[in-house]
Amino acid sequence: MFNPFKRKEDENKMRESGRMPPGQSLTQRFPVLHYGPIPSVDLTTWTFKFWGLVEQPLTLTWEEFNQLPKTTIKMDLHCVTRWSMFDTEWEGVLINTIIDKGLLKIKPEAKFVVQHAEYGYTTNLPLSVMLQDNFLLATHYNNQPLSADHGYPLRGVVGAIPGRDDLETPYLWKGAKWIRGLEFISEDRQGFWEQAGYHNEADVWKEQRTQW
Ligand SMILES: Nc1nc2c(c(=O)[nH]1)N[C@H]1C(S)=C(S)[C@@H](COP(=O)(O)O)O[C@H]1N2
Ligand SMILES: [Mo]
């Protein structure tokens, strides 16, 4: 039954249980937010690249990428524009899985990672955060392949895993939609929104929204 108070009730539950970061409110839909157009993809020529401070650069085709073991995680997503979504389910590949398979050897000098997406969108995170259980190279959202506007065929996604207070949780812009590669670097380099003045670390619990 339609309950006009449901949103507020759910929001209060999340606040009481400590899952709502400061300055956020609950949304019941999945907003679409990005800069620029939605790219069209040809999966027969699509590749995903790993380069920079790695023992050997690696290029995976769509078929090869999908042979990697996948992980499903439930996360709470927090957007810097102040909406939060709870218990969203994502399926995709953990960077640690690619390392464990022996496909990727990251050099010890690598301390940061730049996600590169279509049309030159970039975002940066410390390698330590990218290797956490809450950063996924995701192919599926709620059991369905990603829709075009949410990053089909592949996106980086980062959120909070309830109960895992050991994990750092950045705002959602730190996951690139339409992602095409990861560059491993030693000195940090700011991405698209970071250069525009958004906070470099972007911790949702510390409300690190902007640099100003
Ligand atoms: N390639 C790309 N990825 C992007 C962005 C973008 O502009 N381009 N915007 C980011 C921002 S600001 C947010 S809040 C999330 C939004 O994801 P959604 O549209 O799936 O809600 O995508 C992030 N990933
Ligand atoms: Mo955003």
Coordinates of N, CA and C and ligand atoms in Angstrom, one line a residue:
M1 N 0.8 -1.2 0.0 CA 0.0 0.0 0.0 C 0.9 1.3 0.0
F2 N 0.4 2.3 -0.7 CA 1.2 3.5 -0.8 C 1.2 4.2 0.6
N3 N 2.3 4.5 1.1 CA 2.5 5.1 2.4 C 3.3 6.4 2.2
P4 N 2.6 7.5 2.2 CA 3.4 8.8 2.0 C 4.4 9.1 3.0
F5 N 4.3 8.4 4.2 CA 5.3 8.7 5.3 C 6.5 7.7 5.3
K6 N 6.4 6.7 4.3 CA 7.4 5.7 4.3 C 8.8 6.2 4.2
R7 N 9.0 7.2 3.3 CA 10.4 7.7 3.1 C 10.9 8.2 4.4
K8 N 10.1 9.0 5.1 CA 10.6 9.6 6.4 C 10.8 8.5 7.4
E9 N 9.9 7.5 7.5 CA 10.1 6.4 8.4 C 11.4 5.7 8.2
D10 N 11.6 5.4 6.9 CA 12.9 4.7 6.6 C 14.1 5.5 6.9
E11 N 14.0 6.8 6.6 CA 15.1 7.7 6.9 C 15.4 7.7 8.4
N12 N 14.3 7.8 9.2 CA 14.5 7.9 10.7 C 15.2 6.6 11.2
K13 N 14.8 5.4 10.6 CA 15.4 4.1 11.0 C 16.9 4.2 10.7
M14 N 17.3 4.7 9.5 CA 18.7 4.7 9.2 C 19.4 5.7 10.1
R15 N 18.8 6.8 10.4 CA 19.5 7.7 11.4 C 19.7 7.1 12.7
E16 N 18.7 6.4 13.2 CA 18.7 5.8 14.5 C 19.8 4.6 14.6
S17 N 19.9 3.9 13.5 CA 20.8 2.8 13.4 C 22.3 3.3 13.1
G18 N 22.4 4.6 12.9 CA 23.8 5.1 12.6 C 24.3 4.9 11.2
R19 N 23.4 4.6 10.3 CA 23.8 4.4 8.9 C 23.7 5.6 8.1
M20 N 23.2 6.7 8.6 CA 23.0 7.9 7.8 C 24.1 8.9 8.1
P21 N 25.0 9.2 7.2 CA 26.1 10.1 7.4 C 25.5 11.5 7.6
P22 N 26.2 12.4 8.2 CA 25.7 13.8 8.5 C 25.4 14.5 7.2
G23 N 24.3 15.3 7.2 CA 23.9 16.1 6.1 C 23.3 15.4 4.9
Q24 N 22.9 14.1 5.1 CA 22.4 13.3 4.0 C 20.9 13.1 4.3
S25 N 20.1 12.7 3.2 CA 18.7 12.3 3.4 C 18.5 11.1 2.5
L26 N 17.5 10.3 2.8 CA 17.2 9.1 2.1 C 16.4 9.3 0.8
T27 N 16.8 8.7 -0.3 CA 16.1 8.8 -1.5 C 15.5 7.4 -1.8
Q28 N 14.3 7.3 -2.4 CA 13.7 6.0 -2.7 C 13.9 5.7 -4.2
R29 N 14.4 6.6 -5.0 CA 14.7 6.3 -6.4 C 16.2 6.3 -6.5
F30 N 16.7 5.9 -7.7 CA 18.1 5.9 -8.0 C 18.4 7.1 -8.9
P31 N 18.8 8.2 -8.4 CA 19.1 9.4 -9.2 C 20.2 9.1 -10.2
V32 N 20.2 9.8 -11.3 CA 21.3 9.7 -12.3 C 22.0 11.0 -12.3
L33 N 23.3 10.9 -12.2 CA 24.1 12.1 -12.1 C 25.5 11.9 -12.8
H34 N 25.7 12.7 -13.8 CA 27.0 12.7 -14.4 C 27.2 13.9 -15.3
Y35 N 28.4 14.1 -15.7 CA 28.8 15.2 -16.5 C 28.9 14.7 -18.0
G36 N 28.3 15.3 -18.9 CA 28.4 14.9 -20.3 C 27.4 13.8 -20.8
P37 N 27.6 13.4 -22.0 CA 26.6 12.4 -22.6 C 26.9 11.0 -22.1
I38 N 25.9 10.1 -22.4 CA 26.0 8.7 -22.1 C 26.6 8.0 -23.3
P39 N 27.8 7.3 -23.1 CA 28.4 6.7 -24.2 C 27.7 5.5 -24.7
S40 N 27.8 5.2 -26.0 CA 27.3 4.0 -26.5 C 28.5 3.0 -26.6
V41 N 28.3 1.7 -26.4 CA 29.4 0.8 -26.3 C 29.3 -0.3 -27.3
D42 N 30.4 -0.8 -27.8 CA 30.4 -2.0 -28.6 C 31.3 -3.0 -27.9
L43 N 30.6 -4.0 -27.3 CA 31.3 -5.0 -26.5 C 32.3 -5.8 -27.2
T44 N 32.3 -5.8 -28.6 CA 33.2 -6.6 -29.3 C 34.6 -5.9 -29.4
T45 N 34.6 -4.6 -29.2 CA 35.9 -3.8 -29.2 C 36.2 -3.3 -27.8
W46 N 35.3 -3.4 -26.9 CA 35.5 -2.9 -25.5 C 36.7 -3.5 -24.9
T47 N 37.5 -2.8 -24.2 CA 38.6 -3.3 -23.4 C 38.7 -2.7 -22.1
F48 N 39.3 -3.3 -21.1 CA 39.7 -2.8 -19.8 C 41.1 -2.9 -19.6
K49 N 41.8 -1.7 -19.3 CA 43.3 -1.7 -19.2 C 43.7 -1.4 -17.8
F50 N 44.8 -2.0 -17.4 CA 45.5 -1.7 -16.1 C 46.9 -1.3 -16.5
W51 N 47.4 -0.1 -16.1 CA 48.7 0.3 -16.5 C 49.3 1.2 -15.4
G52 N 50.5 1.7 -15.7 CA 51.2 2.5 -14.7 C 52.1 1.7 -13.9
L53 N 52.1 1.8 -12.6 CA 53.0 1.1 -11.7 C 52.6 -0.4 -11.5
V54 N 52.6 -1.1 -12.6 CA 52.2 -2.6 -12.5 C 53.4 -3.3 -13.2
E55 N 53.6 -4.6 -12.8 CA 54.7 -5.4 -13.4 C 54.5 -5.5 -14.9
Q56 N 53.3 -5.6 -15.3 CA 53.0 -5.9 -16.7 C 51.6 -5.2 -17.0
P57 N 51.6 -4.3 -17.9 CA 50.2 -3.8 -18.3 C 49.3 -4.9 -18.7
L58 N 48.0 -4.8 -18.5 CA 47.1 -5.8 -18.7 C 45.9 -5.2 -19.5
T59 N 45.5 -5.9 -20.6 CA 44.3 -5.5 -21.3 C 43.3 -6.7 -21.3
L60 N 42.1 -6.5 -20.8 CA 41.1 -7.6 -20.9 C 40.0 -7.2 -21.8
T61 N 39.5 -8.2 -22.6 CA 38.4 -8.0 -23.4 C 37.1 -8.1 -22.5
W62 N 36.0 -7.8 -23.1 CA 34.7 -7.9 -22.3 C 34.5 -9.4 -21.9
E63 N 34.8 -10.3 -22.8 CA 34.7 -11.7 -22.5 C 35.7 -12.2 -21.4
E64 N 36.9 -11.7 -21.5 CA 37.9 -12.1 -20.5 C 37.5 -11.5 -19.1
F65 N 37.0 -10.3 -19.2 CA 36.7 -9.6 -17.9 C 35.6 -10.4 -17.2
N66 N 34.6 -10.9 -18.0 CA 33.5 -11.7 -17.4 C 33.8 -13.1 -17.0
Q67 N 35.0 -13.5 -17.3 CA 35.5 -14.8 -16.8 C 36.0 -14.7 -15.4
L68 N 36.3 -13.5 -15.0 CA 36.8 -13.3 -13.6 C 35.7 -13.7 -12.6
P69 N 36.1 -14.3 -11.5 CA 35.1 -14.6 -10.4 C 34.4 -13.3 -9.9
K70 N 33.1 -13.3 -9.7 CA 32.4 -12.1 -9.3 C 32.0 -12.2 -7.9
T71 N 31.8 -11.1 -7.3 CA 31.4 -10.9 -5.9 C 30.2 -10.1 -5.8
T72 N 29.2 -10.5 -4.9 CA 28.0 -9.6 -4.7 C 28.1 -9.0 -3.3
I73 N 27.9 -7.7 -3.3 CA 27.9 -7.0 -2.0 C 26.7 -6.0 -1.9
K74 N 26.3 -5.9 -0.7 CA 25.2 -4.9 -0.4 C 25.8 -3.7 0.2
M75 N 25.5 -2.5 -0.3 CA 26.2 -1.3 0.1 C 25.1 -0.2 0.3
D76 N 25.5 0.8 1.1 CA 24.7 2.0 1.2 C 25.5 3.1 0.4
L77 N 24.9 3.8 -0.5 CA 25.5 4.7 -1.4 C 25.2 6.1 -0.9
H78 N 26.3 7.0 -0.9 CA 26.1 8.3 -0.4 C 26.7 9.3 -1.4
C79 N 25.8 10.1 -2.0 CA 26.2 11.1 -3.0 C 26.4 12.4 -2.3
V80 N 27.4 13.1 -2.8 CA 27.8 14.4 -2.2 C 26.6 15.4 -2.4
T81 N 25.7 15.2 -3.3 CA 24.6 16.1 -3.5 C 23.5 15.8 -2.4
R82 N 23.8 15.0 -1.4 CA 23.1 14.8 -0.2 C 22.0 13.7 -0.2
W83 N 21.9 12.9 -1.3 CA 21.0 11.7 -1.2 C 21.8 10.5 -0.8
S84 N 21.1 9.6 -0.1 CA 21.7 8.3 0.3 C 20.7 7.2 -0.1
M85 N 21.2 6.1 -0.5 CA 20.4 4.9 -0.8 C 20.9 3.8 0.0
F86 N 20.0 2.9 0.5 CA 20.5 1.9 1.4 C 20.2 0.5 0.8
D87 N 21.1 -0.4 1.2 CA 21.0 -1.8 0.8 C 20.9 -2.0 -0.7
T88 N 21.7 -1.3 -1.4 CA 21.8 -1.6 -2.9 C 22.7 -2.8 -3.1
E89 N 22.3 -3.6 -4.1 CA 23.1 -4.8 -4.3 C 23.9 -4.7 -5.6
W90 N 25.2 -5.0 -5.5 CA 26.1 -4.8 -6.7 C 26.8 -6.1 -6.9
E91 N 27.0 -6.5 -8.1 CA 27.8 -7.7 -8.5 C 28.9 -7.2 -9.4
G92 N 30.1 -7.7 -9.2 CA 31.2 -7.3 -10.0 C 32.5 -7.9 -9.5
V93 N 33.6 -7.3 -9.9 CA 34.9 -7.9 -9.6 C 35.7 -7.0 -8.7
L94 N 36.2 -7.7 -7.6 CA 37.1 -7.0 -6.7 C 38.5 -6.9 -7.3
I95 N 39.2 -5.8 -7.1 CA 40.6 -5.8 -7.6 C 41.5 -6.9 -7.0
N96 N 41.2 -7.2 -5.7 CA 41.9 -8.3 -5.1 C 41.7 -9.6 -5.8
T97 N 40.6 -9.8 -6.4 CA 40.3 -11.1 -7.1 C 41.3 -11.1 -8.3
I98 N 41.5 -10.0 -9.0 CA 42.3 -10.0 -10.2 C 43.8 -10.2 -9.8
I99 N 44.1 -9.7 -8.6 CA 45.5 -9.9 -8.1 C 45.7 -11.4 -7.7
D100 N 44.7 -11.9 -7.0 CA 44.7 -13.3 -6.5 C 44.8 -14.3 -7.7
K101 N 44.2 -13.9 -8.8 CA 44.3 -14.8 -10.0 C 45.6 -14.7 -10.7
G102 N 46.5 -13.8 -10.2 CA 47.8 -13.7 -10.8 C 47.9 -12.9 -12.0
L103 N 46.8 -12.2 -12.4 CA 46.8 -11.4 -13.6 C 47.4 -10.0 -13.4
L104 N 47.4 -9.6 -12.2 CA 47.8 -8.2 -11.9 C 48.8 -8.2 -10.8
K105 N 50.0 -7.6 -11.0 CA 50.9 -7.4 -10.0 C 51.2 -5.9 -9.9
I106 N 50.8 -5.4 -8.7 CA 51.0 -3.9 -8.5 C 52.3 -3.7 -7.9
K107 N 53.1 -2.8 -8.4 CA 54.4 -2.5 -7.8 C 54.3 -1.8 -6.5
P108 N 55.2 -2.0 -5.6 CA 55.1 -1.5 -4.2 C 55.1 0.1 -4.2
E109 N 55.6 0.7 -5.2 CA 55.6 2.2 -5.3 C 54.2 2.8 -5.6
A110 N 53.3 1.9 -6.0 CA 52.0 2.4 -6.4 C 51.2 2.7 -5.1
K111 N 50.8 4.0 -5.0 CA 50.0 4.4 -3.7 C 48.6 4.9 -4.1
F112 N 48.4 5.3 -5.3 CA 47.1 5.8 -5.7 C 46.7 5.2 -7.0
V113 N 45.4 5.3 -7.3 CA 44.8 4.7 -8.5 C 43.9 5.8 -9.1
V114 N 44.1 6.0 -10.4 CA 43.1 6.8 -11.2 C 42.2 5.9 -12.0
Q115 N 40.9 6.1 -11.8 CA 39.9 5.4 -12.6 C 39.7 6.3 -13.9
H116 N 39.9 5.6 -15.1 CA 39.7 6.3 -16.3 C 38.4 5.8 -17.0
A117 N 37.5 6.7 -17.4 CA 36.2 6.3 -18.0 C 36.1 7.0 -19.4
E118 N 35.0 6.6 -20.1 CA 34.8 7.2 -21.4 C 34.8 8.7 -21.3
Y119 N 35.1 9.3 -22.4 CA 35.1 10.8 -22.5 C 36.1 11.5 -21.6
G120 N 37.1 10.7 -21.0 CA 38.1 11.4 -20.2 C 37.7 11.6 -18.8
Y121 N 36.6 11.1 -18.3 CA 36.2 11.3 -16.9 C 37.2 10.5 -16.0
T122 N 37.7 11.1 -15.0 CA 38.7 10.5 -14.1 C 38.3 10.7 -12.6
T123 N 38.7 9.8 -11.8 CA 38.6 10.1 -10.3 C 39.7 9.3 -9.6
N124 N 40.2 9.8 -8.5 CA 41.3 9.2 -7.9 C 41.0 8.7 -6.5
L125 N 41.7 7.7 -6.1 CA 41.5 7.1 -4.7 C 42.9 6.5 -4.3
P126 N 43.1 6.5 -3.0 CA 44.3 5.8 -2.5 C 44.2 4.3 -2.9
L127 N 45.3 3.6 -3.2 CA 45.2 2.2 -3.6 C 44.6 1.4 -2.4
S128 N 44.9 1.8 -1.2 CA 44.4 1.1 0.0 C 42.9 1.1 0.0
V129 N 42.3 2.1 -0.5 CA 40.8 2.2 -0.5 C 40.3 1.4 -1.7
M130 N 40.9 1.4 -2.8 CA 40.5 0.6 -4.0 C 40.6 -0.9 -3.7
L131 N 41.4 -1.3 -2.8 CA 41.6 -2.7 -2.4 C 40.6 -3.2 -1.3
Q132 N 39.8 -2.2 -0.8 CA 38.8 -2.6 0.2 C 37.7 -3.4 -0.4
D133 N 36.9 -4.1 0.5 CA 35.8 -4.9 0.1 C 34.6 -4.1 -0.4
N134 N 34.7 -2.7 -0.3 CA 33.6 -1.9 -0.7 C 33.9 -1.1 -2.0
F135 N 34.9 -1.5 -2.7 CA 35.1 -1.0 -4.1 C 35.0 -2.1 -5.1
L136 N 34.0 -2.0 -6.0 CA 33.8 -3.0 -6.9 C 33.8 -2.5 -8.3
L137 N 34.4 -3.3 -9.3 CA 34.2 -3.0 -10.7 C 32.9 -3.8 -11.1
A138 N 31.8 -3.0 -11.1 CA 30.5 -3.6 -11.1 C 29.9 -3.8 -12.5
T139 N 29.3 -4.9 -12.8 CA 28.6 -5.2 -14.0 C 27.1 -5.2 -13.8
H140 N 26.6 -5.5 -12.5 CA 25.2 -5.7 -12.2 C 24.8 -4.9 -11.0
Y141 N 23.6 -4.3 -11.1 CA 22.9 -3.6 -10.0 C 21.6 -4.3 -9.7
N142 N 21.3 -4.7 -8.5 CA 20.1 -5.4 -8.2 C 19.8 -6.6 -9.2
N143 N 20.8 -7.4 -9.4 CA 20.6 -8.6 -10.3 C 20.4 -8.3 -11.8
Q144 N 20.5 -7.1 -12.2 CA 20.3 -6.7 -13.6 C 21.6 -6.1 -14.1
P145 N 22.0 -6.4 -15.4 CA 23.1 -5.6 -16.0 C 22.9 -4.1 -15.8
L146 N 23.9 -3.4 -15.6 CA 23.8 -1.9 -15.4 C 23.0 -1.3 -16.6
S147 N 22.2 -0.3 -16.3 CA 21.5 0.4 -17.3 C 22.5 1.4 -17.9
A148 N 22.3 1.9 -19.1 CA 23.2 2.8 -19.8 C 23.5 4.0 -18.9
D149 N 22.5 4.6 -18.3 CA 22.7 5.8 -17.5 C 23.4 5.6 -16.2
H150 N 23.5 4.3 -15.7 CA 24.2 4.1 -14.5 C 25.6 3.4 -14.8
G151 N 26.0 3.4 -16.0 CA 27.4 3.0 -16.3 C 27.6 1.8 -17.2
Y152 N 26.6 1.3 -17.8 CA 26.8 0.1 -18.7 C 28.0 0.2 -19.6
P153 N 28.8 -0.8 -19.7 CA 28.7 -2.1 -19.2 C 29.4 -2.3 -17.8
L154 N 30.2 -1.3 -17.4 CA 31.0 -1.5 -16.2 C 31.2 -0.1 -15.5
R155 N 31.1 -0.2 -14.2 CA 31.4 1.1 -13.4 C 32.2 0.7 -12.2
G156 N 32.9 1.7 -11.7 CA 33.4 1.6 -10.3 C 32.3 2.0 -9.4
V157 N 32.2 1.3 -8.3 CA 31.2 1.7 -7.3 C 31.8 1.5 -5.9
V158 N 31.5 2.5 -5.1 CA 32.0 2.5 -3.7 C 30.9 3.0 -2.7
G159 N 30.8 2.3 -1.6 CA 29.7 2.6 -0.7 C 30.1 2.1 0.7
A160 N 29.1 2.2 1.6 CA 29.4 1.7 3.0 C 28.8 0.3 3.1
I161 N 29.5 -0.6 3.7 CA 28.9 -1.9 4.1 C 28.6 -1.8 5.5
P162 N 27.2 -1.9 5.8 CA 26.8 -1.8 7.2 C 27.6 -2.7 8.2
G163 N 28.0 -2.1 9.3 CA 28.8 -2.9 10.2 C 30.3 -3.0 10.0
R164 N 30.7 -2.6 8.8 CA 32.1 -2.6 8.5 C 32.7 -1.2 8.8
D165 N 32.9 -0.9 10.0 CA 33.4 0.4 10.4 C 34.9 0.5 10.1
D166 N 35.5 -0.6 9.7 CA 36.9 -0.6 9.4 C 37.2 0.0 8.0
L167 N 36.1 0.1 7.2 CA 36.3 0.5 5.8 C 36.1 2.0 5.7
E168 N 37.0 2.7 4.9 CA 36.8 4.1 4.5 C 35.7 4.1 3.5
T169 N 34.8 5.1 3.6 CA 33.7 5.2 2.7 C 33.7 6.6 2.0
P170 N 34.1 6.7 0.8 CA 34.0 8.0 0.0 C 32.6 8.2 -0.6
Y171 N 32.3 9.4 -1.0 CA 31.1 9.7 -1.7 C 31.2 9.0 -3.1
L172 N 30.0 8.9 -3.6 CA 29.7 8.0 -4.8 C 30.5 8.5 -6.1
W173 N 30.9 9.8 -6.1 CA 31.5 10.2 -7.4 C 32.9 9.5 -7.5
K174 N 33.4 8.9 -6.4 CA 34.7 8.2 -6.5 C 34.5 6.9 -7.2
G175 N 33.4 6.6 -7.8 CA 33.2 5.4 -8.6 C 32.9 5.9 -10.0
A176 N 33.7 5.6 -11.0 CA 33.5 6.1 -12.4 C 32.6 5.2 -13.1
K177 N 31.5 5.7 -13.7 CA 30.6 5.0 -14.6 C 31.4 4.9 -15.9
W178 N 31.0 3.9 -16.7 CA 31.6 3.6 -18.1 C 33.1 3.6 -17.9
I179 N 33.6 2.9 -16.9 CA 35.0 2.8 -16.6 C 35.7 1.9 -17.7
R180 N 36.9 2.4 -18.1 CA 37.7 1.6 -19.1 C 39.1 1.2 -18.6
G181 N 39.5 1.7 -17.5 CA 40.8 1.3 -17.0 C 41.3 1.9 -15.7
L182 N 42.3 1.3 -15.2 CA 42.9 1.8 -13.9 C 44.4 2.1 -14.1
E183 N 44.8 3.3 -13.6 CA 46.2 3.7 -13.7 C 46.8 3.7 -12.3
F184 N 47.8 3.0 -12.1 CA 48.5 3.0 -10.8 C 49.6 4.0 -10.7
I185 N 49.6 4.9 -9.7 CA 50.6 5.9 -9.7 C 51.2 6.1 -8.2
S186 N 52.3 6.8 -8.1 CA 53.0 6.9 -6.8 C 52.5 8.2 -6.1
E187 N 52.4 9.3 -6.9 CA 52.0 10.6 -6.4 C 50.5 10.8 -6.7
D188 N 49.7 11.3 -5.8 CA 48.3 11.5 -6.0 C 48.1 12.5 -7.2
R189 N 47.0 12.2 -8.0 CA 46.6 13.1 -9.0 C 45.1 13.3 -9.0
Q190 N 44.6 14.5 -8.9 CA 43.2 14.7 -8.8 C 42.4 14.5 -10.1
G191 N 41.2 13.9 -9.9 CA 40.4 13.6 -11.0 C 39.5 14.8 -11.4
F192 N 38.4 14.5 -12.1 CA 37.6 15.5 -12.7 C 36.9 16.4 -11.7
W193 N 36.1 15.8 -10.7 CA 35.4 16.6 -9.7 C 36.4 17.2 -8.7
E194 N 37.5 16.4 -8.4 CA 38.5 16.9 -7.5 C 39.1 18.2 -8.0
Q195 N 39.5 18.2 -9.3 CA 40.0 19.4 -9.8 C 39.1 20.6 -9.8
A196 N 37.8 20.2 -9.8 CA 36.7 21.3 -9.8 C 36.5 21.8 -8.4
G197 N 37.2 21.2 -7.4 CA 37.1 21.7 -6.1 C 36.4 20.8 -5.1
Y198 N 36.0 19.6 -5.5 CA 35.5 18.6 -4.6 C 36.6 18.0 -3.8
H199 N 36.3 17.5 -2.6 CA 37.3 17.1 -1.6 C 38.1 15.9 -2.1
N200 N 39.4 15.9 -1.9 CA 40.2 14.8 -2.4 C 39.9 13.4 -1.8
E201 N 39.7 13.5 -0.4 CA 39.4 12.2 0.3 C 37.9 11.8 0.2
A202 N 37.1 12.8 0.5 CA 35.6 12.6 0.3 C 35.0 11.6 1.3
D203 N 35.5 11.6 2.5 CA 34.9 10.7 3.5 C 33.5 11.1 3.9
V204 N 32.5 10.2 3.7 CA 31.1 10.6 4.0 C 30.9 10.9 5.5
W205 N 31.6 10.2 6.4 CA 31.4 10.4 7.8 C 31.9 11.7 8.3
K206 N 33.0 12.2 7.6 CA 33.6 13.4 8.0 C 33.0 14.6 7.2
E207 N 32.1 14.3 6.4 CA 31.4 15.3 5.5 C 32.5 16.1 4.7
Q208 N 33.4 15.4 4.1 CA 34.4 16.0 3.3 C 33.9 16.2 1.9
R209 N 33.1 17.3 1.7 CA 32.4 17.5 0.4 C 33.3 18.3 -0.6
T210 N 33.7 19.4 -0.1 CA 34.5 20.3 -1.0 C 35.8 20.7 -0.4
Q211 N 36.7 21.3 -1.2 CA 37.9 21.8 -0.7 C 37.8 23.3 -0.2
W212 N 36.6 23.9 -0.5 CA 36.5 25.3 -0.1 C 35.8 25.4 1.2
Ligands
LIG1 N1 32.1 8.6 -16.1 C1 31.5 9.3 -15.1 N2 31.3 8.7 -13.9 C2 30.7 9.3 -12.9 C3 30.3 10.7 -13.1 C4 30.6 11.3 -14.3 O1 30.3 12.5 -14.5 N3 31.1 10.6 -15.3 N4 29.7 11.3 -12.0 C5 29.9 10.8 -10.7 C6 29.0 11.3 -9.7 S1 29.2 13.0 -9.4 C7 28.0 10.6 -9.1 S2 27.1 11.2 -7.8 C8 27.8 9.2 -9.5 C9 26.3 9.0 -9.8 O2 26.0 7.7 -10.1 P1 24.6 7.3 -10.6 O3 24.3 8.2 -11.8 O4 24.6 5.9 -10.9 O5 23.6 7.7 -9.5 O6 28.5 8.8 -10.6 C10 29.9 9.2 -10.6 N5 30.5 8.6 -11.8
MO2 MO 27.9 13.4 -7.6

